[in-house]
PDB file of C-alpha atoms in Angstrom:
ATOM      1  CA  MET Y  30      57.901  70.104  11.122  1.00 46.00           C
ATOM      2  CA  GLN Y  31      59.267  66.730  11.864  1.00 62.00           C
ATOM      3  CA  ASN Y  32      62.872  67.881  12.286  1.00 67.00           C
ATOM      4  CA  GLY Y  33      62.680  69.439   8.852  1.00 81.00           C
ATOM      5  CA  SER Y  34      62.362  66.057   7.205  1.00 86.00           C
ATOM      6  CA  LEU Y  35      59.710  64.560   4.969  1.00 89.00           C
ATOM      7  CA  CYS Y  36      56.750  63.186   6.804  1.00 85.00           C
ATOM      8  CA  GLN Y  37      56.044  59.566   5.773  1.00 84.00           C
ATOM      9  CA  HIS Y  38      52.233  59.959   5.696  1.00 82.00           C
ATOM     10  CA  PHE Y  39      50.899  62.220   2.973  1.00 87.00           C
ATOM     11  CA  GLY Y  40      47.739  63.434   4.758  1.00 83.00           C
ATOM     12  CA  LYS Y  41      49.042  63.740   8.313  1.00 83.00           C
ATOM     13  CA  ALA Y  42      51.876  66.216   8.039  1.00 84.00           C
ATOM     14  CA  PRO Y  43      51.478  69.346  10.156  1.00 87.00           C
ATOM     15  CA  GLN Y  44      53.109  71.532   7.517  1.00 89.00           C
ATOM     16  CA  VAL Y  45      53.798  71.441   3.816  1.00 90.00           C
ATOM     17  CA  LEU Y  46      56.675  72.929   1.884  1.00 91.00           C
ATOM     18  CA  ILE Y  47      55.598  74.340  -1.493  1.00 93.00           C
ATOM     19  CA  VAL Y  48      58.538  74.759  -3.838  1.00 93.00           C
ATOM     20  CA  ASN Y  49      58.381  76.543  -7.171  1.00 93.00           C
ATOM     21  CA  ILE Y  50      60.786  75.038  -9.785  1.00 92.00           C
ATOM     22  CA  GLU Y  51      61.407  76.606 -13.170  1.00 90.00           C
ATOM     23  CA  ASN Y  52      63.678  74.890 -15.682  1.00 89.00           C
ATOM     24  CA  GLY Y  53      65.367  72.835 -13.032  1.00 90.00           C
ATOM     25  CA  THR Y  54      65.917  75.585 -10.543  1.00 92.00           C
ATOM     26  CA  VAL Y  55      64.220  76.439  -7.307  1.00 93.00           C
ATOM     27  CA  VAL Y  56      62.785  79.932  -7.592  1.00 94.00           C
ATOM     28  CA  SER Y  57      60.753  80.118  -4.362  1.00 94.00           C
ATOM     29  CA  GLU Y  58      59.709  78.174  -1.284  1.00 93.00           C
ATOM     30  CA  GLU Y  59      56.861  78.577   1.198  1.00 92.00           C
ATOM     31  CA  ILE Y  60      55.973  76.652   4.326  1.00 91.00           C
ATOM     32  CA  LEU Y  61      52.192  76.480   4.941  1.00 92.00           C
ATOM     33  CA  THR Y  62      50.188  74.956   7.779  1.00 92.00           C
ATOM     34  CA  ALA Y  63      48.493  71.792   6.447  1.00 90.00           C
ATOM     35  CA  PRO Y  64      44.759  71.390   6.660  1.00 90.00           C
ATOM     36  CA  GLU Y  65      43.195  69.145   9.299  1.00 88.00           C
ATOM     37  CA  HIS Y  66      43.446  65.436   8.383  1.00 83.00           C
ATOM     38  CA  ALA Y  67      40.137  64.496   6.740  1.00 86.00           C
ATOM     39  CA  HIS Y  68      39.173  62.718   3.562  1.00 88.00           C
ATOM     40  CA  GLY Y  69      40.099  64.873   0.585  1.00 90.00           C
ATOM     41  CA  SER Y  70      41.458  67.803   2.619  1.00 93.00           C
ATOM     42  CA  MET Y  71      45.051  67.602   1.457  1.00 93.00           C
ATOM     43  CA  PRO Y  72      44.319  67.174  -2.258  1.00 95.00           C
ATOM     44  CA  ASN Y  73      41.858  70.040  -2.215  1.00 95.00           C
ATOM     45  CA  PHE Y  74      44.365  72.194  -0.306  1.00 95.00           C
ATOM     46  CA  LEU Y  75      47.027  71.447  -2.924  1.00 94.00           C
ATOM     47  CA  LYS Y  76      44.745  72.207  -5.772  1.00 95.00           C
ATOM     48  CA  ALA Y  77      43.711  75.477  -4.193  1.00 95.00           C
ATOM     49  CA  ASN Y  78      47.436  76.339  -3.941  1.00 94.00           C
ATOM     50  CA  SER Y  79      48.092  75.533  -7.671  1.00 93.00           C
ATOM     51  CA  VAL Y  80      50.404  72.569  -6.810  1.00 94.00           C
ATOM     52  CA  THR Y  81      51.246  70.525  -9.907  1.00 94.00           C
ATOM     53  CA  ASP Y  82      53.353  67.728  -8.378  1.00 93.00           C
ATOM     54  CA  VAL Y  83      53.708  66.056  -4.988  1.00 93.00           C
ATOM     55  CA  LEU Y  84      56.777  64.513  -3.525  1.00 92.00           C
ATOM     56  CA  CYS Y  85      55.789  62.315  -0.553  1.00 91.00           C
ATOM     57  CA  GLY Y  86      56.456  59.162   1.455  1.00 90.00           C
ATOM     58  CA  GLY Y  87      53.451  56.950   1.910  1.00 90.00           C
ATOM     59  CA  ILE Y  88      50.060  57.733   0.361  1.00 92.00           C
ATOM     60  CA  GLY Y  89      46.700  55.980   0.518  1.00 91.00           C
ATOM     61  CA  ASP Y  90      44.655  54.930  -2.438  1.00 92.00           C
ATOM     62  CA  GLY Y  91      41.966  57.539  -1.882  1.00 92.00           C
ATOM     63  CA  ALA Y  92      44.382  60.444  -1.910  1.00 92.00           C
ATOM     64  CA  LEU Y  93      46.316  59.038  -4.879  1.00 94.00           C
ATOM     65  CA  GLN Y  94      43.109  58.712  -6.879  1.00 95.00           C
ATOM     66  CA  MET Y  95      42.034  62.236  -6.013  1.00 96.00           C
ATOM     67  CA  LEU Y  96      45.373  63.662  -7.002  1.00 96.00           C
ATOM     68  CA  ARG Y  97      45.327  61.890 -10.336  1.00 95.00           C
ATOM     69  CA  GLU Y  98      41.832  63.088 -10.981  1.00 97.00           C
ATOM     70  CA  MET Y  99      43.108  66.665 -10.375  1.00 96.00           C
ATOM     71  CA  ASN Y 100      46.020  66.074 -12.720  1.00 96.00           C
ATOM     72  CA  ILE Y 101      48.552  66.478  -9.871  1.00 95.00           C
ATOM     73  CA  GLY Y 102      51.618  64.282 -10.464  1.00 94.00           C
ATOM     74  CA  VAL Y 103      52.630  61.990  -7.570  1.00 93.00           C
ATOM     75  CA  ASN Y 104      56.148  61.001  -6.624  1.00 92.00           C
ATOM     76  CA  ALA Y 105      55.506  58.608  -3.762  1.00 92.00           C
ATOM     77  CA  GLY Y 106      57.864  56.537  -1.800  1.00 92.00           C
ATOM     78  CA  ALA Y 107      60.444  59.285  -1.234  1.00 92.00           C
ATOM     79  CA  PRO Y 108      62.724  58.716   1.769  1.00 92.00           C
ATOM     80  CA  SER Y 109      62.331  60.546   5.046  1.00 89.00           C
ATOM     81  CA  GLN Y 110      65.279  62.948   4.829  1.00 90.00           C
ATOM     82  CA  GLU Y 111      65.879  66.645   5.160  1.00 92.00           C
ATOM     83  CA  ALA Y 112      63.632  68.607   2.796  1.00 90.00           C
ATOM     84  CA  HIS Y 113      66.286  70.616   1.001  1.00 91.00           C
ATOM     85  CA  LYS Y 114      68.434  67.551   0.342  1.00 93.00           C
ATOM     86  CA  LEU Y 115      65.321  65.806  -1.001  1.00 93.00           C
ATOM     87  CA  ILE Y 116      64.671  68.691  -3.352  1.00 93.00           C
ATOM     88  CA  ALA Y 117      68.292  68.640  -4.506  1.00 94.00           C
ATOM     89  CA  ASP Y 118      68.108  64.857  -5.070  1.00 94.00           C
ATOM     90  CA  TYR Y 119      64.866  65.299  -7.055  1.00 91.00           C
ATOM     91  CA  LEU Y 120      66.462  67.883  -9.259  1.00 92.00           C
ATOM     92  CA  ALA Y 121      69.508  65.681  -9.787  1.00 93.00           C
ATOM     93  CA  GLY Y 122      67.296  62.655 -10.522  1.00 92.00           C
ATOM     94  CA  THR Y 123      68.916  60.678  -7.685  1.00 93.00           C
ATOM     95  CA  ILE Y 124      66.097  59.935  -5.219  1.00 92.00           C
ATOM     96  CA  ALA Y 125      66.014  56.314  -4.181  1.00 89.00           C
ATOM     97  CA  TYR Y 126      62.210  55.798  -4.109  1.00 89.00           C
ATOM     98  CA  GLY Y 127      60.816  53.082  -1.862  1.00 86.00           C
ATOM     99  CA  ASP Y 128      57.283  51.779  -1.403  1.00 81.00           C
ATOM    100  CA  GLY Y 129      54.782  54.638  -1.552  1.00 81.00           C
ATOM    101  CA  HIS Y 130      51.609  52.740  -0.945  1.00 77.00           C
ATOM    102  CA  CYS Y 131      49.988  53.200   2.442  1.00 68.00           C
ATOM    103  CA  LYS Y 132      46.919  51.587   3.966  1.00 52.00           C
ATOM    104  CA  HIS Y 133      45.322  53.556   6.752  1.00 48.00           C
ATOM    105  CA  ASP Y 134      44.792  50.486   8.946  1.00 43.00           C
ATOM    106  CA  HIS Y 135      48.581  50.033   9.502  1.00 37.00           C
ATOM    107  CA  CYS Y 136      50.416  53.115   8.294  1.00 40.00           C
ATOM    108  CA  HIS Y 137      52.588  54.335  11.213  1.00 41.00           C
ATOM    109  CA  ASP Y 138      55.828  55.688   9.789  1.00 40.00           C
ATOM    110  CA  HIS Y 139      57.418  52.363   8.862  1.00 38.00           C
ATOM    111  CA  GLU Y 140      58.218  50.419   5.763  1.00 38.00           C
ATOM    112  CA  HIS Y 141      55.550  48.519   3.905  1.00 36.00           C
ATOM    113  CA  GLY Y 142      55.536  45.647   1.395  1.00 35.00           C
ATOM    114  CA  HIS Y 143      52.999  46.993  -1.026  1.00 33.00           C
ATOM    115  CA  GLU Y 144      52.944  48.366  -4.552  1.00 37.00           C
ATOM    116  CA  HIS Y 145      54.913  51.525  -5.372  1.00 39.00           C
ATOM    117  CA  GLY Y 146      52.866  54.642  -5.649  1.00 44.00           C
ATOM    118  CA  HIS Y 147      55.188  56.509  -8.076  1.00 44.00           C
ATOM    119  CA  ASP Y 148      53.203  57.132 -11.172  1.00 45.00           C
ATOM    120  CA  HIS Y 149      55.045  59.360 -13.707  1.00 41.00           C
ATOM    121  CA  GLU Y 150      58.381  60.127 -15.219  1.00 43.00           C
ATOM    122  CA  HIS Y 151      60.812  62.402 -13.401  1.00 41.00           C
ATOM    123  CA  SER Y 152      61.384  65.772 -14.928  1.00 41.00           C
ATOM    124  CA  ALA Y 153      62.664  68.914 -13.323  1.00 44.00           C
ATOM    125  CA  LYS Y 154      62.216  70.882 -16.534  1.00 42.00           C
ATOM    126  CA  GLY Y 155      59.409  73.374 -17.149  1.00 46.00           C
ATOM    127  CA  THR Y 156      57.487  75.054 -14.348  1.00 50.00           C
ATOM    128  CA  ARG Y 157      56.558  72.872 -11.417  1.00 55.00           C
ATOM    129  CA  GLN Y 158      55.090  73.622  -8.032  1.00 59.00           C
ATOM    130  CA  PHE Y 159      55.958  70.869  -5.551  1.00 58.00           C
ATOM    131  CA  LYS Y 160      54.578  70.076  -2.246  1.00 59.00           C
ATOM    132  CA  LEU Y 161      56.480  68.208   0.456  1.00 61.00           C
ATOM    133  CA  ASP Y 162      54.934  67.017   3.687  1.00 55.00           C
ATOM    134  CA  LEU Y 163      57.025  68.268   6.604  1.00 53.00           C
TER     135      LEU Y 163
END
C-alpha cells in the first residue's frame, strides 16, 4: 500500500481494495494483491473479481477502453487520499475529481493537463463492487 492512500496510476498499484456497497452502505472490504503490470492484466483481474465500478487516479486510454468494453464503470481523477476517506466522500458525492487521463510516456504520479477520464454519473445506490488502487 502507498501509505493506505489511492495510487495515482491505475495499473501500477501493488494492492487493490475491493469494496462492496449496497444501497449506499459499505457491506464488506477486501485487500487483494494486484496482478503484475501488463497490458490488460488489471481490467481482466477486476472482471474476474466481479468488480462493477472503479475509483482511480490516472488511467490510460487502453485500460479505460477495456473497462468500458467490460461494462465496468470508471470514476477517474480521484485524489490521492486515504482510502476510507475516499470511500466516504464517494458515498457522500463530495469527491473533487481532477484529471484522470494518463499517458504512459509521462505518467509519474503528478498532475496532468489532459481530458478527464470520468465517464458516468455518480450513484451509491444499488449494489456496487468498487476497486481502489492502493
